Amino acid sequence: MAMDAAAAEGSSQKSPLASQRATEEKVKLPSRLFPLEYGKAFSQWWAGITPAAAEASVLQFIPIYSQSLRPATGTEASKPDHTSPPLESTDDRVCASHEVHLTNPKHYLNEFSITRPEEKTKHNLVVLHGYGAGLGFFYKNFDALSKRSGWSLYALDLLGMGRSARPHFKIHAQDRTAKVREAESFFVDSLEDWRKARGLEKFTLMGHSLGGYLATCYALKYPERLEKLILVSPVGIPEDPYAVAAEMPDQESARQAATHQAETAASANVGTGEHAPNPPRRKYPGWFTYLWEANISPFSIVRWGGPLGPRFVSGWTSRRFSFLPEAEAEALHMYSYTLFKQKGSGEYALAYLLAPGAFARDPLKNRFSQIDRNLEIVFMYGDSDWMDAKAGKAVSEALKKDGRKSRFKVIENAGHHLYLDNFESFNSYMDGVLVDTERAA
């Protein structure tokens, strides 16, 4: 599931539970853990809304969506209700949803695009969501990020997540590092397959959270394909010896609790960042260790919950989207529920990439120096972000000290989901980033 809590303070990343407690001191949580009534939960479960329909119900809030096509049908969409007036009829942008099939005939990526068919594309922006989320979470950004002439926008669901194909996930490697690389390649190579299918030579890549981690991995493997790398509250930058030394899952127990969340994670201090031969194992509450090792994740609970599934999901969506208009919050709740209950696939890669505590097994902090020197890297965080913004700032400053292009930005009044919490400021800053990309071309 997507992750959000209080700001990271000090020189180290806060533990999720500590961040959660800090947030609760500022924000009064719902009186019930799962606020959705049983009757409504049953109705939502019984309705059997498809992920495609749920995604469309979110995307309809994009001002230009009335000009789009219905997902995966090719038929014209009926005019939806909007929270803001539609653009003038002179707008030549066209929205479309497609299943883009990859080299493996059983693999495809769900894509939402905004293009100008009558105009030559000079630049492409590709957007990757975070763990457990989907491309629809960026609905507040699509209009603004596609307004510049000469740009095409593509938002993708990661392989094994969202509405993309959900193939069986299995690691064949035996070596620790090889396991990490194989898990990364599951996502990164599918993105490269998608690029080839779309015939794009170069593009600007923006990734949020886990999407930021994977975007960095793509930059490491296919540097010649990127114009700019934009990391929005990326996971996996700081180094933690506990994560580096933690046991890797074996094939029999790989289906572990696959998500780290502010609502369900443990409290712990961050390590010094220095490797030790056998650093002491971090102490976690027994329930957390059990859930992680027994492959009981929030997604599993939703899948097993049947009619209670929507109610379980409301425990997160009621807080995450509480600041939005009711219609939008409801659409996002149903969208989240339909994604969370899908067959497990890409989520099982997480245990190979991250150890309990959301620290990378191969920290990005040690890998940025390997990225093409000519590629500018942008780091963005919310001012109440539980991710370690200081780690991102330190990397950005180190890159600039080495004569490379990088910038660091904190969006005010925003948490981990800064693109949604303060979408206006986020979109404004991103517009400047796109302008600079044009000038550098």
PDB file of N, CA and C in Angstrom, residues 2-77:
ATOM      1  N   ALA A   2       0.333   2.347  -0.381  1.00  0.00           N
ATOM      2  CA  ALA A   2       1.123   3.543  -0.373  1.00  0.00           C
ATOM      3  C   ALA A   2       1.419   3.938   1.056  1.00  0.00           C
ATOM      4  N   MET A   3       2.532   4.729   1.240  1.00  0.00           N
ATOM      5  CA  MET A   3       3.043   4.973   2.584  1.00  0.00           C
ATOM      6  C   MET A   3       3.020   6.472   2.888  1.00  0.00           C
ATOM      7  N   ASP A   4       2.595   6.828   4.120  1.00  0.00           N
ATOM      8  CA  ASP A   4       2.534   8.233   4.475  1.00  0.00           C
ATOM      9  C   ASP A   4       2.545   8.381   5.984  1.00  0.00           C
ATOM     10  N   ALA A   5       3.339   9.325   6.516  1.00  0.00           N
ATOM     11  CA  ALA A   5       3.347   9.604   7.941  1.00  0.00           C
ATOM     12  C   ALA A   5       4.001  10.941   8.172  1.00  0.00           C
ATOM     13  N   ALA A   6       4.568  11.139   9.348  1.00  0.00           N
ATOM     14  CA  ALA A   6       5.122  12.428   9.704  1.00  0.00           C
ATOM     15  C   ALA A   6       6.478  12.640   9.089  1.00  0.00           C
ATOM     16  N   ALA A   7       7.013  13.836   9.252  1.00  0.00           N
ATOM     17  CA  ALA A   7       8.281  14.186   8.607  1.00  0.00           C
ATOM     18  C   ALA A   7       9.447  13.436   9.214  1.00  0.00           C
ATOM     19  N   ALA A   8      10.445  13.224   8.370  1.00  0.00           N
ATOM     20  CA  ALA A   8      11.690  12.630   8.863  1.00  0.00           C
ATOM     21  C   ALA A   8      12.510  13.731   9.513  1.00  0.00           C
ATOM     22  N   GLU A   9      13.008  13.442  10.706  1.00  0.00           N
ATOM     23  CA  GLU A   9      13.774  14.438  11.422  1.00  0.00           C
ATOM     24  C   GLU A   9      15.130  13.873  11.794  1.00  0.00           C
ATOM     25  N   GLY A  10      16.078  14.765  12.064  1.00  0.00           N
ATOM     26  CA  GLY A  10      17.413  14.327  12.439  1.00  0.00           C
ATOM     27  C   GLY A  10      18.160  13.826  11.238  1.00  0.00           C
ATOM     28  N   SER A  11      19.288  13.206  11.493  1.00  0.00           N
ATOM     29  CA  SER A  11      20.151  12.757  10.413  1.00  0.00           C
ATOM     30  C   SER A  11      19.766  11.397   9.891  1.00  0.00           C
ATOM     31  N   SER A  12      18.797  10.734  10.511  1.00  0.00           N
ATOM     32  CA  SER A  12      18.420   9.393  10.076  1.00  0.00           C
ATOM     33  C   SER A  12      16.930   9.314   9.814  1.00  0.00           C
ATOM     34  N   GLN A  13      16.561   8.297   9.045  1.00  0.00           N
ATOM     35  CA  GLN A  13      15.181   8.074   8.700  1.00  0.00           C
ATOM     36  C   GLN A  13      14.409   7.612   9.920  1.00  0.00           C
ATOM     37  N   LYS A  14      13.268   8.237  10.150  1.00  0.00           N
ATOM     38  CA  LYS A  14      12.454   7.836  11.287  1.00  0.00           C
ATOM     39  C   LYS A  14      11.889   6.451  11.095  1.00  0.00           C
ATOM     40  N   SER A  15      11.671   5.772  12.200  1.00  0.00           N
ATOM     41  CA  SER A  15      10.966   4.506  12.095  1.00  0.00           C
ATOM     42  C   SER A  15       9.523   4.827  11.756  1.00  0.00           C
ATOM     43  N   PRO A  16       8.854   3.942  10.999  1.00  0.00           N
ATOM     44  CA  PRO A  16       7.478   4.206  10.597  1.00  0.00           C
ATOM     45  C   PRO A  16       6.543   4.410  11.777  1.00  0.00           C
ATOM     46  N   LEU A  17       6.681   3.611  12.837  1.00  0.00           N
ATOM     47  CA  LEU A  17       5.778   3.733  13.970  1.00  0.00           C
ATOM     48  C   LEU A  17       5.956   5.071  14.666  1.00  0.00           C
ATOM     49  N   ALA A  18       7.214   5.515  14.782  1.00  0.00           N
ATOM     50  CA  ALA A  18       7.456   6.810  15.404  1.00  0.00           C
ATOM     51  C   ALA A  18       6.832   7.912  14.574  1.00  0.00           C
ATOM     52  N   SER A  19       6.929   7.785  13.244  1.00  0.00           N
ATOM     53  CA  SER A  19       6.329   8.773  12.352  1.00  0.00           C
ATOM     54  C   SER A  19       4.819   8.776  12.504  1.00  0.00           C
ATOM     55  N   GLN A  20       4.246   7.572  12.626  1.00  0.00           N
ATOM     56  CA  GLN A  20       2.811   7.474  12.778  1.00  0.00           C
ATOM     57  C   GLN A  20       2.351   8.171  14.051  1.00  0.00           C
ATOM     58  N   ARG A  21       3.077   7.950  15.140  1.00  0.00           N
ATOM     59  CA  ARG A  21       2.689   8.569  16.405  1.00  0.00           C
ATOM     60  C   ARG A  21       2.776  10.087  16.332  1.00  0.00           C
ATOM     61  N   ALA A  22       3.823  10.571  15.635  1.00  0.00           N
ATOM     62  CA  ALA A  22       3.967  12.017  15.480  1.00  0.00           C
ATOM     63  C   ALA A  22       2.799  12.582  14.693  1.00  0.00           C
ATOM     64  N   THR A  23       2.359  11.850  13.680  1.00  0.00           N
ATOM     65  CA  THR A  23       1.235  12.291  12.870  1.00  0.00           C
ATOM     66  C   THR A  23      -0.040  12.321  13.683  1.00  0.00           C
ATOM     67  N   GLU A  24      -0.231  11.286  14.509  1.00  0.00           N
ATOM     68  CA  GLU A  24      -1.454  11.203  15.287  1.00  0.00           C
ATOM     69  C   GLU A  24      -1.564  12.332  16.300  1.00  0.00           C
ATOM     70  N   GLU A  25      -0.424  12.897  16.707  1.00  0.00           N
ATOM     71  CA  GLU A  25      -0.461  14.013  17.625  1.00  0.00           C
ATOM     72  C   GLU A  25      -0.995  15.262  16.930  1.00  0.00           C
ATOM     73  N   LYS A  26      -0.821  15.324  15.599  1.00  0.00           N
ATOM     74  CA  LYS A  26      -1.252  16.493  14.849  1.00  0.00           C
ATOM     75  C   LYS A  26      -2.649  16.315  14.246  1.00  0.00           C
ATOM     76  N   VAL A  27      -2.954  15.060  13.854  1.00  0.00           N
ATOM     77  CA  VAL A  27      -4.201  14.803  13.159  1.00  0.00           C
ATOM     78  C   VAL A  27      -5.043  13.820  13.956  1.00  0.00           C
ATOM     79  N   LYS A  28      -6.262  14.152  14.227  1.00  0.00           N
ATOM     80  CA  LYS A  28      -7.155  13.250  14.944  1.00  0.00           C
ATOM     81  C   LYS A  28      -7.653  12.183  13.983  1.00  0.00           C
ATOM     82  N   LEU A  29      -7.335  10.927  14.254  1.00  0.00           N
ATOM     83  CA  LEU A  29      -7.718   9.842  13.380  1.00  0.00           C
ATOM     84  C   LEU A  29      -9.194   9.497  13.590  1.00  0.00           C
ATOM     85  N   PRO A  30      -9.799   8.807  12.617  1.00  0.00           N
ATOM     86  CA  PRO A  30     -11.198   8.404  12.771  1.00  0.00           C
ATOM     87  C   PRO A  30     -11.389   7.615  14.055  1.00  0.00           C
ATOM     88  N   SER A  31     -12.583   7.743  14.612  1.00  0.00           N
ATOM     89  CA  SER A  31     -12.852   7.086  15.889  1.00  0.00           C
ATOM     90  C   SER A  31     -12.806   5.570  15.763  1.00  0.00           C
ATOM     91  N   ARG A  32     -13.024   5.047  14.580  1.00  0.00           N
ATOM     92  CA  ARG A  32     -12.959   3.614  14.360  1.00  0.00           C
ATOM     93  C   ARG A  32     -11.814   3.296  13.405  1.00  0.00           C
ATOM     94  N   LEU A  33     -11.177   2.190  13.636  1.00  0.00           N
ATOM     95  CA  LEU A  33     -10.062   1.812  12.784  1.00  0.00           C
ATOM     96  C   LEU A  33     -10.509   1.576  11.352  1.00  0.00           C
ATOM     97  N   PHE A  34     -11.675   0.941  11.183  1.00  0.00           N
ATOM     98  CA  PHE A  34     -12.233   0.686   9.858  1.00  0.00           C
ATOM     99  C   PHE A  34     -13.602   1.352   9.783  1.00  0.00           C
ATOM    100  N   PRO A  35     -13.680   2.591   9.330  1.00  0.00           N
ATOM    101  CA  PRO A  35     -14.912   3.377   9.417  1.00  0.00           C
ATOM    102  C   PRO A  35     -16.034   2.957   8.470  1.00  0.00           C
ATOM    103  N   LEU A  36     -15.735   2.228   7.395  1.00  0.00           N
ATOM    104  CA  LEU A  36     -16.792   1.849   6.460  1.00  0.00           C
ATOM    105  C   LEU A  36     -17.754   0.867   7.117  1.00  0.00           C
ATOM    106  N   GLU A  37     -19.045   1.163   7.032  1.00  0.00           N
ATOM    107  CA  GLU A  37     -20.064   0.308   7.645  1.00  0.00           C
ATOM    108  C   GLU A  37     -20.110  -1.048   6.964  1.00  0.00           C
ATOM    109  N   TYR A  38     -20.505  -2.075   7.715  1.00  0.00           N
ATOM    110  CA  TYR A  38     -20.553  -3.435   7.197  1.00  0.00           C
ATOM    111  C   TYR A  38     -21.453  -3.530   5.966  1.00  0.00           C
ATOM    112  N   GLY A  39     -22.589  -2.868   6.017  1.00  0.00           N
ATOM    113  CA  GLY A  39     -23.526  -2.924   4.899  1.00  0.00           C
ATOM    114  C   GLY A  39     -22.935  -2.354   3.622  1.00  0.00           C
ATOM    115  N   LYS A  40     -22.256  -1.217   3.753  1.00  0.00           N
ATOM    116  CA  LYS A  40     -21.651  -0.603   2.584  1.00  0.00           C
ATOM    117  C   LYS A  40     -20.481  -1.445   2.073  1.00  0.00           C
ATOM    118  N   ALA A  41     -19.742  -2.024   3.005  1.00  0.00           N
ATOM    119  CA  ALA A  41     -18.625  -2.883   2.600  1.00  0.00           C
ATOM    120  C   ALA A  41     -19.150  -4.066   1.789  1.00  0.00           C
ATOM    121  N   PHE A  42     -20.240  -4.669   2.252  1.00  0.00           N
ATOM    122  CA  PHE A  42     -20.824  -5.798   1.532  1.00  0.00           C
ATOM    123  C   PHE A  42     -21.286  -5.359   0.143  1.00  0.00           C
ATOM    124  N   SER A  43     -21.912  -4.193   0.062  1.00  0.00           N
ATOM    125  CA  SER A  43     -22.408  -3.689  -1.222  1.00  0.00           C
ATOM    126  C   SER A  43     -21.263  -3.466  -2.201  1.00  0.00           C
ATOM    127  N   GLN A  44     -20.160  -2.901  -1.718  1.00  0.00           N
ATOM    128  CA  GLN A  44     -19.016  -2.660  -2.579  1.00  0.00           C
ATOM    129  C   GLN A  44     -18.389  -3.968  -3.046  1.00  0.00           C
ATOM    130  N   TRP A  45     -18.329  -4.935  -2.150  1.00  0.00           N
ATOM    131  CA  TRP A  45     -17.801  -6.251  -2.521  1.00  0.00           C
ATOM    132  C   TRP A  45     -18.726  -6.937  -3.522  1.00  0.00           C
ATOM    133  N   TRP A  46     -20.018  -6.881  -3.281  1.00  0.00           N
ATOM    134  CA  TRP A  46     -20.993  -7.546  -4.130  1.00  0.00           C
ATOM    135  C   TRP A  46     -21.050  -6.912  -5.520  1.00  0.00           C
ATOM    136  N   ALA A  47     -20.827  -5.618  -5.604  1.00  0.00           N
ATOM    137  CA  ALA A  47     -20.905  -4.914  -6.888  1.00  0.00           C
ATOM    138  C   ALA A  47     -19.880  -5.443  -7.880  1.00  0.00           C
ATOM    139  N   GLY A  48     -18.754  -5.932  -7.386  1.00  0.00           N
ATOM    140  CA  GLY A  48     -17.757  -6.522  -8.265  1.00  0.00           C
ATOM    141  C   GLY A  48     -17.197  -5.553  -9.294  1.00  0.00           C
ATOM    142  N   ILE A  49     -16.990  -4.318  -8.906  1.00  0.00           N
ATOM    143  CA  ILE A  49     -16.450  -3.328  -9.839  1.00  0.00           C
ATOM    144  C   ILE A  49     -15.063  -3.761 -10.306  1.00  0.00           C
ATOM    145  N   THR A  50     -14.831  -3.691 -11.585  1.00  0.00           N
ATOM    146  CA  THR A  50     -13.549  -4.104 -12.148  1.00  0.00           C
ATOM    147  C   THR A  50     -12.487  -3.029 -11.937  1.00  0.00           C
ATOM    148  N   PRO A  51     -11.221  -3.411 -11.917  1.00  0.00           N
ATOM    149  CA  PRO A  51     -10.157  -2.407 -11.802  1.00  0.00           C
ATOM    150  C   PRO A  51     -10.206  -1.367 -12.915  1.00  0.00           C
ATOM    151  N   ALA A  52     -10.570  -1.783 -14.128  1.00  0.00           N
ATOM    152  CA  ALA A  52     -10.650  -0.838 -15.249  1.00  0.00           C
ATOM    153  C   ALA A  52     -11.719   0.214 -14.990  1.00  0.00           C
ATOM    154  N   ALA A  53     -12.883  -0.226 -14.501  1.00  0.00           N
ATOM    155  CA  ALA A  53     -13.962   0.718 -14.215  1.00  0.00           C
ATOM    156  C   ALA A  53     -13.583   1.635 -13.058  1.00  0.00           C
ATOM    157  N   ALA A  54     -12.935   1.080 -12.042  1.00  0.00           N
ATOM    158  CA  ALA A  54     -12.523   1.886 -10.894  1.00  0.00           C
ATOM    159  C   ALA A  54     -11.478   2.913 -11.310  1.00  0.00           C
ATOM    160  N   GLU A  55     -10.552   2.510 -12.172  1.00  0.00           N
ATOM    161  CA  GLU A  55      -9.545   3.451 -12.666  1.00  0.00           C
ATOM    162  C   GLU A  55     -10.200   4.582 -13.445  1.00  0.00           C
ATOM    163  N   ALA A  56     -11.174   4.231 -14.300  1.00  0.00           N
ATOM    164  CA  ALA A  56     -11.872   5.245 -15.091  1.00  0.00           C
ATOM    165  C   ALA A  56     -12.620   6.229 -14.204  1.00  0.00           C
ATOM    166  N   SER A  57     -13.158   5.741 -13.089  1.00  0.00           N
ATOM    167  CA  SER A  57     -13.910   6.626 -12.190  1.00  0.00           C
ATOM    168  C   SER A  57     -12.999   7.644 -11.521  1.00  0.00           C
ATOM    169  N   VAL A  58     -11.707   7.324 -11.416  1.00  0.00           N
ATOM    170  CA  VAL A  58     -10.730   8.284 -10.884  1.00  0.00           C
ATOM    171  C   VAL A  58     -10.260   9.231 -11.987  1.00  0.00           C
ATOM    172  N   LEU A  59      -9.938   8.667 -13.136  1.00  0.00           N
ATOM    173  CA  LEU A  59      -9.416   9.481 -14.236  1.00  0.00           C
ATOM    174  C   LEU A  59     -10.448  10.479 -14.765  1.00  0.00           C
ATOM    175  N   GLN A  60     -11.731  10.227 -14.522  1.00  0.00           N
ATOM    176  CA  GLN A  60     -12.752  11.155 -15.002  1.00  0.00           C
ATOM    177  C   GLN A  60     -12.629  12.540 -14.375  1.00  0.00           C
ATOM    178  N   PHE A  61     -11.906  12.635 -13.271  1.00  0.00           N
ATOM    179  CA  PHE A  61     -11.743  13.939 -12.635  1.00  0.00           C
ATOM    180  C   PHE A  61     -10.653  14.772 -13.306  1.00  0.00           C
ATOM    181  N   ILE A  62      -9.966  14.211 -14.289  1.00  0.00           N
ATOM    182  CA  ILE A  62      -9.027  14.996 -15.091  1.00  0.00           C
ATOM    183  C   ILE A  62      -9.858  15.867 -16.030  1.00  0.00           C
ATOM    184  N   PRO A  63      -9.625  17.165 -16.070  1.00  0.00           N
ATOM    185  CA  PRO A  63     -10.473  18.051 -16.871  1.00  0.00           C
ATOM    186  C   PRO A  63     -10.660  17.633 -18.325  1.00  0.00           C
ATOM    187  N   ILE A  64      -9.640  17.057 -18.961  1.00  0.00           N
ATOM    188  CA  ILE A  64      -9.755  16.716 -20.380  1.00  0.00           C
ATOM    189  C   ILE A  64     -10.180  15.276 -20.622  1.00  0.00           C
ATOM    190  N   TYR A  65     -10.558  14.556 -19.572  1.00  0.00           N
ATOM    191  CA  TYR A  65     -10.863  13.136 -19.733  1.00  0.00           C
ATOM    192  C   TYR A  65     -12.097  12.892 -20.589  1.00  0.00           C
ATOM    193  N   SER A  66     -12.978  13.867 -20.699  1.00  0.00           N
ATOM    194  CA  SER A  66     -14.179  13.700 -21.516  1.00  0.00           C
ATOM    195  C   SER A  66     -13.821  13.496 -22.982  1.00  0.00           C
ATOM    196  N   GLN A  67     -12.588  13.857 -23.366  1.00  0.00           N
ATOM    197  CA  GLN A  67     -12.149  13.673 -24.747  1.00  0.00           C
ATOM    198  C   GLN A  67     -11.444  12.331 -24.932  1.00  0.00           C
ATOM    199  N   SER A  68     -11.326  11.565 -23.847  1.00  0.00           N
ATOM    200  CA  SER A  68     -10.529  10.343 -23.888  1.00  0.00           C
ATOM    201  C   SER A  68     -11.325   9.156 -24.381  1.00  0.00           C
ATOM    202  N   LEU A  69     -10.644   7.995 -24.397  1.00  0.00           N
ATOM    203  CA  LEU A  69     -11.284   6.731 -24.733  1.00  0.00           C
ATOM    204  C   LEU A  69     -11.492   5.931 -23.469  1.00  0.00           C
ATOM    205  N   ARG A  70     -12.517   5.119 -23.478  1.00  0.00           N
ATOM    206  CA  ARG A  70     -12.723   4.217 -22.339  1.00  0.00           C
ATOM    207  C   ARG A  70     -11.577   3.218 -22.285  1.00  0.00           C
ATOM    208  N   PRO A  71     -11.096   2.894 -21.090  1.00  0.00           N
ATOM    209  CA  PRO A  71      -9.971   1.961 -20.970  1.00  0.00           C
ATOM    210  C   PRO A  71     -10.231   0.636 -21.668  1.00  0.00           C
ATOM    211  N   ALA A  72      -9.283   0.247 -22.508  1.00  0.00           N
ATOM    212  CA  ALA A  72      -9.242  -1.077 -23.134  1.00  0.00           C
ATOM    213  C   ALA A  72     -10.453  -1.390 -24.010  1.00  0.00           C
ATOM    214  N   THR A  73     -11.214  -0.367 -24.454  1.00  0.00           N
ATOM    215  CA  THR A  73     -12.371  -0.641 -25.286  1.00  0.00           C
ATOM    216  C   THR A  73     -12.269   0.025 -26.648  1.00  0.00           C
ATOM    217  N   GLY A  74     -11.741   1.266 -26.673  1.00  0.00           N
ATOM    218  CA  GLY A  74     -11.676   1.991 -27.929  1.00  0.00           C
ATOM    219  C   GLY A  74     -12.955   2.733 -28.237  1.00  0.00           C
ATOM    220  N   THR A  75     -13.953   2.652 -27.353  1.00  0.00           N
ATOM    221  CA  THR A  75     -15.191   3.388 -27.563  1.00  0.00           C
ATOM    222  C   THR A  75     -15.110   4.722 -26.868  1.00  0.00           C
ATOM    223  N   GLU A  76     -15.830   5.689 -27.363  1.00  0.00           N
ATOM    224  CA  GLU A  76     -15.773   7.026 -26.784  1.00  0.00           C
ATOM    225  C   GLU A  76     -16.390   7.021 -25.398  1.00  0.00           C
ATOM    226  N   ALA A  77     -15.793   7.801 -24.527  1.00  0.00           N
ATOM    227  CA  ALA A  77     -16.275   7.867 -23.151  1.00  0.00           C
ATOM    228  C   ALA A  77     -17.414   8.869 -23.042  1.00  0.00           C
TER     229      ALA A  77
END
